[in-house]
Every structure is written in C-alpha cells, then in structure tokens.
PDB file of C-alpha atoms in Angstrom:
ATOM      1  CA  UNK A   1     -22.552   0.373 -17.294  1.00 53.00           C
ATOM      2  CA  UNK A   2     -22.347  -1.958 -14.368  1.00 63.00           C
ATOM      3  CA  UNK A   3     -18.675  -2.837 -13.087  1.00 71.00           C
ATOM      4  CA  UNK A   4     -17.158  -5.953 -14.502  1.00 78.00           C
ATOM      5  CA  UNK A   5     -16.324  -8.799 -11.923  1.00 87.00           C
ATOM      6  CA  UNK A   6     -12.972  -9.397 -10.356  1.00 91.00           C
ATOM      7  CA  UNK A   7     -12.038 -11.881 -12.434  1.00 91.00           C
ATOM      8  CA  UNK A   8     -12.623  -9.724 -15.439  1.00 93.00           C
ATOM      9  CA  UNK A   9     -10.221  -6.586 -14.492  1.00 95.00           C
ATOM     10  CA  UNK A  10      -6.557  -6.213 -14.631  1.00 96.00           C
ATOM     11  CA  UNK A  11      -4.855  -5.347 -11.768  1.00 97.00           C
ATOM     12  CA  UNK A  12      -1.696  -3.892 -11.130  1.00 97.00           C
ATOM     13  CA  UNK A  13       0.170  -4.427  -7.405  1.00 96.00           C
ATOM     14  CA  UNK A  14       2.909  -1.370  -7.312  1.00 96.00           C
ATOM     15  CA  UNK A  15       4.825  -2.158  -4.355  1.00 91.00           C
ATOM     16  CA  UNK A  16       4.535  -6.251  -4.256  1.00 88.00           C
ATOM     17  CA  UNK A  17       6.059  -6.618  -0.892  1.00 88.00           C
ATOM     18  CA  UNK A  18       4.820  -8.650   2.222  1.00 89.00           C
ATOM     19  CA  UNK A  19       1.013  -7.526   1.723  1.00 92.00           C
ATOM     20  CA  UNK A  20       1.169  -6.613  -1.759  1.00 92.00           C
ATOM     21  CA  UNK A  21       2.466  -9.996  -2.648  1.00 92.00           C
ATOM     22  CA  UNK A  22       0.638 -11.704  -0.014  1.00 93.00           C
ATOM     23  CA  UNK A  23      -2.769 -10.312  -1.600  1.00 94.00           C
ATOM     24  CA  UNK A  24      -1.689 -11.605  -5.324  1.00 94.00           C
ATOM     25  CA  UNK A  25      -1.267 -15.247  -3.668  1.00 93.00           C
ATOM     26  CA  UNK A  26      -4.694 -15.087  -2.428  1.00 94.00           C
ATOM     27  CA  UNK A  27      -6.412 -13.883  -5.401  1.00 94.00           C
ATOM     28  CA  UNK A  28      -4.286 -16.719  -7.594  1.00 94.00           C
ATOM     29  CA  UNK A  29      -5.142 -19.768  -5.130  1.00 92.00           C
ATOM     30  CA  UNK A  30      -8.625 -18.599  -4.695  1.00 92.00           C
ATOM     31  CA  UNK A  31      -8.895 -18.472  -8.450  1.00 93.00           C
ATOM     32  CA  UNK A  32     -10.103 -14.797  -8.383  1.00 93.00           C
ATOM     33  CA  UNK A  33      -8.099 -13.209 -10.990  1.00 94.00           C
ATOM     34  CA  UNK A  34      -5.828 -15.353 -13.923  1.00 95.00           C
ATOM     35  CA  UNK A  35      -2.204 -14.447 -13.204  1.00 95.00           C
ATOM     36  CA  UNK A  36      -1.889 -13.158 -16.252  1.00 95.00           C
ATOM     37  CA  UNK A  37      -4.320 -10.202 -15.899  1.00 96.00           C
ATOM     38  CA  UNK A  38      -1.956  -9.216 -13.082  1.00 96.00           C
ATOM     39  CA  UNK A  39       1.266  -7.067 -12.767  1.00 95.00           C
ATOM     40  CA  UNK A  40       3.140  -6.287  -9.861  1.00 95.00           C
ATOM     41  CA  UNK A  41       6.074  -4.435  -8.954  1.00 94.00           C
ATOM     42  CA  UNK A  42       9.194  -4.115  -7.239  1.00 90.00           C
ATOM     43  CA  UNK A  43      12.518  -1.850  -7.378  1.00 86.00           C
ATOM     44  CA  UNK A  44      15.068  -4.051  -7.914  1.00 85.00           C
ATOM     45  CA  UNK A  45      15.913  -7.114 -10.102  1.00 81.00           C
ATOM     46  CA  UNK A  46      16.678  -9.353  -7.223  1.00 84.00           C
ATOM     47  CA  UNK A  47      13.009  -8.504  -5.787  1.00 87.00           C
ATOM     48  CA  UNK A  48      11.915  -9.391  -9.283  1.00 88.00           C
ATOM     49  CA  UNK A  49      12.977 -12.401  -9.814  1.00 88.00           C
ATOM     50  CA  UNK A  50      12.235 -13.648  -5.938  1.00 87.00           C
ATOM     51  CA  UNK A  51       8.472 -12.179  -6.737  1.00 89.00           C
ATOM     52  CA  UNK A  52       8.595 -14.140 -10.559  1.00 89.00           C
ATOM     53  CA  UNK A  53       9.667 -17.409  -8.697  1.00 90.00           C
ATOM     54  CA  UNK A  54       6.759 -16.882  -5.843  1.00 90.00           C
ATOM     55  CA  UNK A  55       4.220 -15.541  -8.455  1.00 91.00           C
ATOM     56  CA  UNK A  56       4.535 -17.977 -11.043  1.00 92.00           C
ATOM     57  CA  UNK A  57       2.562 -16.665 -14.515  1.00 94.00           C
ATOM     58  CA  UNK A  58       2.452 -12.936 -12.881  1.00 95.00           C
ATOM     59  CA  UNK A  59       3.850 -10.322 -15.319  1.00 94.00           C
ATOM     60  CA  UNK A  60       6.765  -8.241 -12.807  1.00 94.00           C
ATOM     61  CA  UNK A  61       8.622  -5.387 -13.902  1.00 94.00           C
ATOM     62  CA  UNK A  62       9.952  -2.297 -11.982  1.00 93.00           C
ATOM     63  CA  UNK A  63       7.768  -0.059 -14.569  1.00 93.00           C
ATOM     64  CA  UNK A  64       5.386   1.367 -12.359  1.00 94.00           C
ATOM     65  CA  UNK A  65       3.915   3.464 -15.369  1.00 94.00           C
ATOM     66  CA  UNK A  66       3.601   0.735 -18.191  1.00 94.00           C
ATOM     67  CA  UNK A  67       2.082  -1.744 -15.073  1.00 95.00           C
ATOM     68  CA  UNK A  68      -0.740   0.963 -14.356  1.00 96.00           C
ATOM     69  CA  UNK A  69      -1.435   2.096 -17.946  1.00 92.00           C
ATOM     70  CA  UNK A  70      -3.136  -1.286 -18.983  1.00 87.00           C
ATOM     71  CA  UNK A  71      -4.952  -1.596 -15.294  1.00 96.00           C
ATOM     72  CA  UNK A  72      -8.629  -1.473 -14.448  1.00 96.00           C
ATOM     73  CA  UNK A  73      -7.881  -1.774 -10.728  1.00 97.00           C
ATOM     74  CA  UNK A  74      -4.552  -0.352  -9.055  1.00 97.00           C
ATOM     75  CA  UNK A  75      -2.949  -1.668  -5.310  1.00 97.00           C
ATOM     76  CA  UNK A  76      -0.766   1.210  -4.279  1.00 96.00           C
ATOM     77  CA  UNK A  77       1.430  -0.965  -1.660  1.00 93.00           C
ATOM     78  CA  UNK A  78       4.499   0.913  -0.927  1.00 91.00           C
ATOM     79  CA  UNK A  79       5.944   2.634   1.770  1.00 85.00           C
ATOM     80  CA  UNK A  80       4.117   5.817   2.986  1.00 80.00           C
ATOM     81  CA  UNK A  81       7.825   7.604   2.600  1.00 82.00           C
ATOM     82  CA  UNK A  82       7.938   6.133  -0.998  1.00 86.00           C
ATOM     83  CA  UNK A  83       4.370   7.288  -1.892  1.00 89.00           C
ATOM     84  CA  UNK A  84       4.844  10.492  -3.347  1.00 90.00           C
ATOM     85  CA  UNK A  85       7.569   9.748  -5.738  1.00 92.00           C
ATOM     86  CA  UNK A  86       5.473   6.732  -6.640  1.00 94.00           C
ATOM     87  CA  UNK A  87       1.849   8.574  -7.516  1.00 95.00           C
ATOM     88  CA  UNK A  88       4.063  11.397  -9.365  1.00 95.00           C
ATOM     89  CA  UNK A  89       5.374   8.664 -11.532  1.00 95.00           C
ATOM     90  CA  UNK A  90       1.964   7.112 -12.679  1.00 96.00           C
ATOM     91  CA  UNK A  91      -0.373   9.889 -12.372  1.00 96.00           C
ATOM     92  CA  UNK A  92      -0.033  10.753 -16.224  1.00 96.00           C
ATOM     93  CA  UNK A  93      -0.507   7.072 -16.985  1.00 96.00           C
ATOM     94  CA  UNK A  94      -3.433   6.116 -14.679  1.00 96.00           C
ATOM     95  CA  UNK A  95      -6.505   5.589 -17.375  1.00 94.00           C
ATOM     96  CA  UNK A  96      -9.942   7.490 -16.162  1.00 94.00           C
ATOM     97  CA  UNK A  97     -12.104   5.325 -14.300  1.00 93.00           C
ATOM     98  CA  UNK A  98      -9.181   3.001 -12.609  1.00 96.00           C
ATOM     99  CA  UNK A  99     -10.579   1.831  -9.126  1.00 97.00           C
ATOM    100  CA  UNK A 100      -7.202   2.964  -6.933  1.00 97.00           C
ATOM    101  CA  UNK A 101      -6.507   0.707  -3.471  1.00 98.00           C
ATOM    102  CA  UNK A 102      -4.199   2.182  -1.119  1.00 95.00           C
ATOM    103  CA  UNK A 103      -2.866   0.551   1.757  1.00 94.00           C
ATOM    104  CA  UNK A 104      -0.858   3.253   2.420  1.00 89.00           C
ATOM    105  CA  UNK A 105      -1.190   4.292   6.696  1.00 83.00           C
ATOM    106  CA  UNK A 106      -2.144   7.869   7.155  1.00 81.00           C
ATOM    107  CA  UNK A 107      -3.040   8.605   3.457  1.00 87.00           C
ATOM    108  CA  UNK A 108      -6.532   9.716   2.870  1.00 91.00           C
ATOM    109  CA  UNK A 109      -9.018   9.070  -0.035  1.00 94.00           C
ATOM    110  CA  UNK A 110      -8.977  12.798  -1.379  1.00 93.00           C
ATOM    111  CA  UNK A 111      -4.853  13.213  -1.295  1.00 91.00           C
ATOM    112  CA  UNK A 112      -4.599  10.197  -3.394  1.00 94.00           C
ATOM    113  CA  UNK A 113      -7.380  11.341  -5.928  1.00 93.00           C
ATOM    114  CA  UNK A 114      -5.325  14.815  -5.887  1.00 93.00           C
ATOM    115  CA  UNK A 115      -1.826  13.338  -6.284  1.00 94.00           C
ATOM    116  CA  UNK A 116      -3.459  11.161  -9.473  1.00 95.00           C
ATOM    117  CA  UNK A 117      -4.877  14.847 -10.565  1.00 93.00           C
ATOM    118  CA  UNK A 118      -8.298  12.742 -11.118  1.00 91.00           C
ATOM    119  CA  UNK A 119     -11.308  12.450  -9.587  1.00 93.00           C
ATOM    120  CA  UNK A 120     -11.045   8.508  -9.255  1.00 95.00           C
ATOM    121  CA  UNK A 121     -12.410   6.206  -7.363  1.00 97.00           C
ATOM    122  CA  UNK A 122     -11.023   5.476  -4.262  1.00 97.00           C
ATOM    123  CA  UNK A 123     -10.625   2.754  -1.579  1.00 98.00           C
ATOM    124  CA  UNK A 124      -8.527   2.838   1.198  1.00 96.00           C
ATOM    125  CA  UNK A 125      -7.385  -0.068   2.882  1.00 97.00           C
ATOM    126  CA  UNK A 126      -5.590  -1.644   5.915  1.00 95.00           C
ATOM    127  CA  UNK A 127      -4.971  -4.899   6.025  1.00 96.00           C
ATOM    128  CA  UNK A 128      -2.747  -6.377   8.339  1.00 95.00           C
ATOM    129  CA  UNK A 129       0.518  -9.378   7.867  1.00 94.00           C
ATOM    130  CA  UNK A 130      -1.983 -12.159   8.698  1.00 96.00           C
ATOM    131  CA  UNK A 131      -2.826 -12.073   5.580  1.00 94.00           C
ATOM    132  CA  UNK A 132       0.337 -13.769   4.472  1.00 92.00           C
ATOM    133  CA  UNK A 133      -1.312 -17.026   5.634  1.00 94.00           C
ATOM    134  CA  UNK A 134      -5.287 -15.965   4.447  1.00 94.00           C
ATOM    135  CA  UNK A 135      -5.829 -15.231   8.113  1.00 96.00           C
ATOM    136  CA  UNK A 136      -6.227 -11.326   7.721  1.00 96.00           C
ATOM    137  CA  UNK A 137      -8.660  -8.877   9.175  1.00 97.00           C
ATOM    138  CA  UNK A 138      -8.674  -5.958   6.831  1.00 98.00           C
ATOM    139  CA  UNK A 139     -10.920  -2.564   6.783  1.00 98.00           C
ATOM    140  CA  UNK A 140     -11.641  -1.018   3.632  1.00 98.00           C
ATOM    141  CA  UNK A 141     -13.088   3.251   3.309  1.00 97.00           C
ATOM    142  CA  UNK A 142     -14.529   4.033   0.178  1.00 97.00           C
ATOM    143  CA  UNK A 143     -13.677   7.753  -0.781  1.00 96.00           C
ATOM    144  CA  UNK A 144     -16.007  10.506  -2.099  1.00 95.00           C
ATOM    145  CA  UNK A 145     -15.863   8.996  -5.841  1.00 95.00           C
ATOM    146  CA  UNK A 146     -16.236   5.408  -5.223  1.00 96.00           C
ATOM    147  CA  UNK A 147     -19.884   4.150  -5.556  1.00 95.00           C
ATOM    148  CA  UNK A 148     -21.242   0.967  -3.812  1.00 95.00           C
ATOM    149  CA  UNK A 149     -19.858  -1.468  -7.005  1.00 95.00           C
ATOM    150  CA  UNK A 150     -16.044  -0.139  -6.425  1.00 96.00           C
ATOM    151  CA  UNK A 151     -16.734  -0.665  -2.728  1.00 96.00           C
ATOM    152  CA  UNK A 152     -17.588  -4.223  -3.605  1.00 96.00           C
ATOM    153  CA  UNK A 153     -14.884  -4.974  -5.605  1.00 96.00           C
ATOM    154  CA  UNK A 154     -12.308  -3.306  -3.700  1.00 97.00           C
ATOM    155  CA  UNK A 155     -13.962  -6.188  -0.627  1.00 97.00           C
ATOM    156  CA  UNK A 156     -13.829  -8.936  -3.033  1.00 95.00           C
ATOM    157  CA  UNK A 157     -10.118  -8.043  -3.401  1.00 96.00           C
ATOM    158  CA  UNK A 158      -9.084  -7.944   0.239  1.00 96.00           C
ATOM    159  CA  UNK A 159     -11.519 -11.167   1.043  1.00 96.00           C
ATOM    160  CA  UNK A 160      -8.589 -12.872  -0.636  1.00 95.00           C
ATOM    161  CA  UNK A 161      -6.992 -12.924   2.436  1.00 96.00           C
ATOM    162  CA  UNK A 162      -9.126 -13.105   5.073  1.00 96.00           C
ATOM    163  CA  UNK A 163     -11.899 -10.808   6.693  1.00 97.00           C
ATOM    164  CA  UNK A 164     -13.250  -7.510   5.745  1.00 98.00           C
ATOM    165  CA  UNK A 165     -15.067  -4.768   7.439  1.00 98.00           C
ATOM    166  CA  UNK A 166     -16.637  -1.326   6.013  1.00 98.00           C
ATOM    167  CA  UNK A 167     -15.774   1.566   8.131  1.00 97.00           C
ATOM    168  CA  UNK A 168     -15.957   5.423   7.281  1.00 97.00           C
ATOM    169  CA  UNK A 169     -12.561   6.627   6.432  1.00 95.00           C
ATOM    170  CA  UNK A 170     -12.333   8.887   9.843  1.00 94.00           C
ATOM    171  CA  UNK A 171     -11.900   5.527  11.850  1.00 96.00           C
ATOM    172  CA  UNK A 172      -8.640   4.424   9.726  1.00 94.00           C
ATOM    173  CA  UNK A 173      -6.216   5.214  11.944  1.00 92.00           C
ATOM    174  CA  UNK A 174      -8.205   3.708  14.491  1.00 95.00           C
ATOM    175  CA  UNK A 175      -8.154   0.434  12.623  1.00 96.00           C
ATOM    176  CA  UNK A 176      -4.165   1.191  12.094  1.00 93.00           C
ATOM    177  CA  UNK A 177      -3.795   1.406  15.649  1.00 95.00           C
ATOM    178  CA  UNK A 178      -5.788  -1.726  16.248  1.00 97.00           C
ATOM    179  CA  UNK A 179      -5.599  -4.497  13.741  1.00 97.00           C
ATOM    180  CA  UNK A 180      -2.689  -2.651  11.396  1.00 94.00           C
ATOM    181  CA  UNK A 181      -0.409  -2.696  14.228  1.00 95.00           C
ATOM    182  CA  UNK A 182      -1.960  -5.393  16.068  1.00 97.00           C
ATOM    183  CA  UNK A 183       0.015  -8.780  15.389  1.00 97.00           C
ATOM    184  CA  UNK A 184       2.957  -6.939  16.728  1.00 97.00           C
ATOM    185  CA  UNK A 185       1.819  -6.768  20.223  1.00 98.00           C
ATOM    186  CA  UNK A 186       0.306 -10.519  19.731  1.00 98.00           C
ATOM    187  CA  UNK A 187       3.365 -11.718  18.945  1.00 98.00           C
ATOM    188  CA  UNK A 188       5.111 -10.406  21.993  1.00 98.00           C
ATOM    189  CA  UNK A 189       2.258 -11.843  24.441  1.00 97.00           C
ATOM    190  CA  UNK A 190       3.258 -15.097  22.289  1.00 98.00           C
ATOM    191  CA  UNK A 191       6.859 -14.836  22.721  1.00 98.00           C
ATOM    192  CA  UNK A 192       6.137 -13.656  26.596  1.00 98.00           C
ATOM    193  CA  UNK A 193       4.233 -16.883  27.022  1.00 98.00           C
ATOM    194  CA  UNK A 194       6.986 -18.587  25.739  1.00 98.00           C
ATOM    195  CA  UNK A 195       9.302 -17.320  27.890  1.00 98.00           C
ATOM    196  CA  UNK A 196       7.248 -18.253  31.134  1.00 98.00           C
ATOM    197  CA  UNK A 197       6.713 -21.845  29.635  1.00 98.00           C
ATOM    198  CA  UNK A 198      10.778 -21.843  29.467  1.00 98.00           C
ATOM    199  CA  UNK A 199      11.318 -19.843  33.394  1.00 98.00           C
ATOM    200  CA  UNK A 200       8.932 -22.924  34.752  1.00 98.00           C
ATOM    201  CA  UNK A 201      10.874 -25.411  32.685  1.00 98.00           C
ATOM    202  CA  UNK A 202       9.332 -26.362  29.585  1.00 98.00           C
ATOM    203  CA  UNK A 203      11.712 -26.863  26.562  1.00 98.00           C
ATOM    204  CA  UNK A 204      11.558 -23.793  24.240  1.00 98.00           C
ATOM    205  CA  UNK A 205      10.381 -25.223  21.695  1.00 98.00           C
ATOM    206  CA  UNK A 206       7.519 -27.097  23.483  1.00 98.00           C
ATOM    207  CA  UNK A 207       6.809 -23.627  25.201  1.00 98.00           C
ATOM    208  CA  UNK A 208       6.587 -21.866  21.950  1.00 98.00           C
ATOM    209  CA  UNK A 209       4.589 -24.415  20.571  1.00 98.00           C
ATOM    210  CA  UNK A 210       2.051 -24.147  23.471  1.00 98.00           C
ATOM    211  CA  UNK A 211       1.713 -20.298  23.644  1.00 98.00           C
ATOM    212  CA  UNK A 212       1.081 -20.026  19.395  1.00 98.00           C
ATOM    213  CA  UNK A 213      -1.627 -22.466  19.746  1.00 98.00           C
ATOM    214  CA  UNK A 214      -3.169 -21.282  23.011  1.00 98.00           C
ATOM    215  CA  UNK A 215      -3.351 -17.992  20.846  1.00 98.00           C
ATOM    216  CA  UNK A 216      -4.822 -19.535  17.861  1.00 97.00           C
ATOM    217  CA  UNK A 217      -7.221 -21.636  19.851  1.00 98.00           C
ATOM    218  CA  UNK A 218      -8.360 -18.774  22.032  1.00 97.00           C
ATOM    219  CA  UNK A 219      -8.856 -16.316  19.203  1.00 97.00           C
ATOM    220  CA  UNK A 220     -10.912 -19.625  16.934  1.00 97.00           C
ATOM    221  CA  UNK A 221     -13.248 -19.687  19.849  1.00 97.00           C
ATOM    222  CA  UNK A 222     -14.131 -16.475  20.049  1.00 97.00           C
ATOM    223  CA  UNK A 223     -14.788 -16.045  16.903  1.00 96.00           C
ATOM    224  CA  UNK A 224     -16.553 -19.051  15.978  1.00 97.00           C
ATOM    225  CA  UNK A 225     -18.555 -18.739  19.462  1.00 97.00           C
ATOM    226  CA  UNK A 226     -19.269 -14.909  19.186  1.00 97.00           C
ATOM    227  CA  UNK A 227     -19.812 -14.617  22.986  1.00 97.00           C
ATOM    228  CA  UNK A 228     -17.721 -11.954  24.348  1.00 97.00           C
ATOM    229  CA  UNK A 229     -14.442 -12.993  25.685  1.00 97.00           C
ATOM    230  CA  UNK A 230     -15.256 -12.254  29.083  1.00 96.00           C
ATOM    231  CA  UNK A 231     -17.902 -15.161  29.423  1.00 97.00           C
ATOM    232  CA  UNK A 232     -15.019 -16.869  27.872  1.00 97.00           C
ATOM    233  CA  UNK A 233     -12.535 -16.024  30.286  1.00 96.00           C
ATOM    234  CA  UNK A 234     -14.744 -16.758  32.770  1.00 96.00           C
ATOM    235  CA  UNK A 235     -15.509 -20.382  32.290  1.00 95.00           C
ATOM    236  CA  UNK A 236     -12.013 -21.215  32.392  1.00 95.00           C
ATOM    237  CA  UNK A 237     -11.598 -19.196  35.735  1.00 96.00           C
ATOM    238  CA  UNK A 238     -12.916 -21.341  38.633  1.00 94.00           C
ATOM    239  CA  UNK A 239     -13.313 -19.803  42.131  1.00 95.00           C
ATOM    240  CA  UNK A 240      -9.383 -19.945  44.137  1.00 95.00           C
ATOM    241  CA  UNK A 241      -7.788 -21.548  40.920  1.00 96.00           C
ATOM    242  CA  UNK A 242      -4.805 -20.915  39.070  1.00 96.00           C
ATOM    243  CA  UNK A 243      -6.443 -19.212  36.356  1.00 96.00           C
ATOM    244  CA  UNK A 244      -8.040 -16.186  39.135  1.00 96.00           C
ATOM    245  CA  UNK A 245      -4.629 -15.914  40.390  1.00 96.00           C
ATOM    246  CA  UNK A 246      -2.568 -15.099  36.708  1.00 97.00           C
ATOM    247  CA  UNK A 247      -5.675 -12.588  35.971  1.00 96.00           C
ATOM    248  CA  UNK A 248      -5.511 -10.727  39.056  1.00 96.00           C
ATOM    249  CA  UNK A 249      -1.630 -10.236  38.476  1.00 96.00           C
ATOM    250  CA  UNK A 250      -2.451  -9.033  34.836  1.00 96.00           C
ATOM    251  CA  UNK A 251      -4.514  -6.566  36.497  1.00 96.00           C
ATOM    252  CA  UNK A 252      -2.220  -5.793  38.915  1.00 96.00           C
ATOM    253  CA  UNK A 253       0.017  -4.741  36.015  1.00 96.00           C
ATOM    254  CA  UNK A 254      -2.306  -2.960  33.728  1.00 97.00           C
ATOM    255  CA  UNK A 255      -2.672  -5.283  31.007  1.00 96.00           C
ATOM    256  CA  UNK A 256      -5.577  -3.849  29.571  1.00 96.00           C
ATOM    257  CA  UNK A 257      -4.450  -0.575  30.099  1.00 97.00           C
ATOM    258  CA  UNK A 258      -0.906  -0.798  28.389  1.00 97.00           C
ATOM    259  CA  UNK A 259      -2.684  -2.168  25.342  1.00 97.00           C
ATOM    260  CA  UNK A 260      -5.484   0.547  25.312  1.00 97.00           C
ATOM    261  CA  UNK A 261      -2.939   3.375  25.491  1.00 98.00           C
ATOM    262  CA  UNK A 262      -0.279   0.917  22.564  1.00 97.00           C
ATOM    263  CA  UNK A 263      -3.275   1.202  20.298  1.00 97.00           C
ATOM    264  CA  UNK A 264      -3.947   5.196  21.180  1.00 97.00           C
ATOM    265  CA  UNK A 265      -0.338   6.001  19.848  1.00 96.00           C
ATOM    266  CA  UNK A 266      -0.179   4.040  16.930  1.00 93.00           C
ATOM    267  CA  UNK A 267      -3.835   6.035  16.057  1.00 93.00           C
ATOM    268  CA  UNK A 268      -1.656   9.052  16.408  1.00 91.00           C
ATOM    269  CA  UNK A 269       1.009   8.254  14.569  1.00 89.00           C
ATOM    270  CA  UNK A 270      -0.809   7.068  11.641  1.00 85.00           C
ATOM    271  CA  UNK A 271      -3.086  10.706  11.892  1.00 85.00           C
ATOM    272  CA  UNK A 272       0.499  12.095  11.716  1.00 84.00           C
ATOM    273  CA  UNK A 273       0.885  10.244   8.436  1.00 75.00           C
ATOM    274  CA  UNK A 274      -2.103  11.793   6.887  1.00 71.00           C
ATOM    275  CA  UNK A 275      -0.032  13.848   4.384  1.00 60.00           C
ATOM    276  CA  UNK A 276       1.653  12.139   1.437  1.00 56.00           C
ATOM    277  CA  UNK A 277       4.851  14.696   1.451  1.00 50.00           C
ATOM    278  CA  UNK A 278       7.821  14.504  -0.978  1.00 43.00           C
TER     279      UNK A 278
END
C-alpha cells in the first residue's frame, strides 16, 4: 500500500522547542499539513501556552504518550540528555508502522528502533536554527527499515524549512560538525565583522548591519551562482588592493585552518553522543 502524502498523516512534534517548533511553522505556512493533524509537546504549562499562542490551531499537551498514539509520523526533538526518558515513555504507545524523525545529535537509526522495541522506520535528521526563518540546510539518513517512500516523506518534512540533502547515516556527525554547529561560528565572523566596522569607526549598529548582509549577500551568490567561492573571492580581489591585503592576514592567522579543526571536534563530540544512555 503506497504511503499517504504529507498532508494526509498526523504528526506528532515531542520536544516543540526552537527546531521542533520552527519545523511546525513551516509545514503550517507552506500549507503542508492542517494544524489540526498536528500535536506537539512541551514540559511545562508556560511552554504550552507560549507554543498554543505561536501555533495557533495546533493541539499541545505535555502527554508525550497520548500525542504519539494517534501519529502516523513522529519528530523526536528533545535534548539528547532527555532522550531516553522520552522513548521509554512512548515506546508502548508508538503504533506499528509510525515513520520516527529524530533530530537527536549522536543518536543512530538502529538505537532508536531498539529503544521503540520495533523495527520502525527510521529517519535521522539534522537540521540546523536557520530554519527558524525557512533558511535551513538540513541532512536527512534513512535507517535499515525505512524504504525510499519514508525517505521521501521524511524530505518533504524538513523542505519546510529550507534545503535538504541525502547522506548515509555514517556522515551525520560530519554534517553535525558542519551545518548542525555551523551558524555558531557564522555568527561570530558576523559579530567579528562588526566589531572591526566599530574599531574603524562605524556606528554599531551601521557595522552590524553591514557585516549580516555582507554574509547574506555572499552566501546568495554562491549559491545562486554555483561557482566555487574561490573564483568568487577572486573577482573581488584585484592585484595590490585592499581585499589581497585582509586575505593574506586571514592566512596569516589560519582561518581556514581554525574552522577545519572547529568542525573536526564538534564531529567528535557528536560520535561521543552516539549512545542514548539513561
């Protein structure tokens, strides 16, 4: 029987917090899935009603078990140190057949399936908190008992909020490293910009401004462009210019080094998440 369309399942979002929530807004403004074929949780009743007011016609509760037992598709969005308690709770309620996302870091395909006690289908996820503003970049793993139409609709999900790649599930951590963790170290070349901007005399919030857009505009261009960002780089460098002079002191200083070995250790770390432990 062939897999109904996204905007025929029922979806559940246990942990509806920056991306879980994030991914619900997509799906509603898109006009993916009616809000009220989705449920999503939260702990407290002052998350709840912050989540009811953002959510409007979503169905929130901080029953993790009743959300998943009427669910075709579950979003496991909590905390990795969370997760254990969490998949304990449901596992009894999850129905056979329920397409499971995780976006938990570290936690494979098969020790989801095993802490659900079913041989479900699987899709692991990482999107990233771009996706707050539909600007995402997101890699999705299929596990050993998702087919090709969970795979699909586990994509159709995430495109919600912005891009999606297929990769095999022994390059998550990679993606962790890179594009999980990534707006973090944007964000500080952003606020470093600033911060020169405001050392040569620029107003702060002119500075600030600047350096977000020069950001956004650089990162538009290669992407809409596709030529590799050192052609790119290069047309804006012109022989004895300014430009030559502020690259040759970021490789002075190892730029592309310190950002190569930033992305090794968050890899490791997230392989050190790997387990889900109690």
């Amino acid at each position: 029987m062939p897999t109904p369309p996204l905007r025929d399942q029922t979806l559940a979002v246990l942990g509806a917090g920056n991306i879980g929530r994030a991914l619900v807004g997509g799906l509603l403004r898109g006009d993916d899935v009616p809000a009220a074929q989705i449920t999503a949780t939260r702990r407290t009743a002052s998350a709840l009603d912050e989540l009811a007011q953002r959510l409007p016609g979503v169905r929130v509760t901080t029953d993790n078990a009743g959300a998943v037992g009427g669910a075709s598709v579950v979003l496991v969005s909590v905390k990795p140190q969370n997760a254990a308690a969490l998949l304990a709770e449901v596992a009894p309620h999850v129905r056979p057949g329920t397409l499971v996302l995780s976006t938990l870091a570290g936690a494979t395909t098969a020790a989801l399936a095993e802490a659900l006690g079913q041989s479900l289908p699987v899709v692991r996820a990482m999107p990233n908190t771009p996706a707050l503003v539909d600007e995402a970049a997101t890699a999705i793993a299929p596990g050993a008992h998702a087919g090709p139409e969970h795979t699909a609709l586990a994509r159709e999900v995430f495109e919600a909020v912005g891009l999606v790649e297929e990769v095999p599930e022994h390059l998550m951590d990679a993606v962790t490293g890179l594009s999980g963790s990534g707006p973090a170290y944007v964000f500080m070349v952003i606020e470093a910009l600033t911060d020169a901007g405001v050392k040569q005399g620029l107003p702060r919030t002119v500075a600030a401004r600047l350096s977000a857009q020069t950001v956004l505009g650089a990162a538009r261009l290669a992407i809409e462009t596709g030529r590799h960002p050192a052609i790119l780089r290069d047309e804006v460098t012109t022989p004895g210019g300014t430009t030559i002079s502020a690259v040759a002191e970021l490789e002075r200083h190892g730029l592309r080094t310190m950002l190569i070995d930033a992305v090794a250790m968050a890899t490791e770390r997230s392989r050190q998440l790997s387990e889900i432990r109690e």
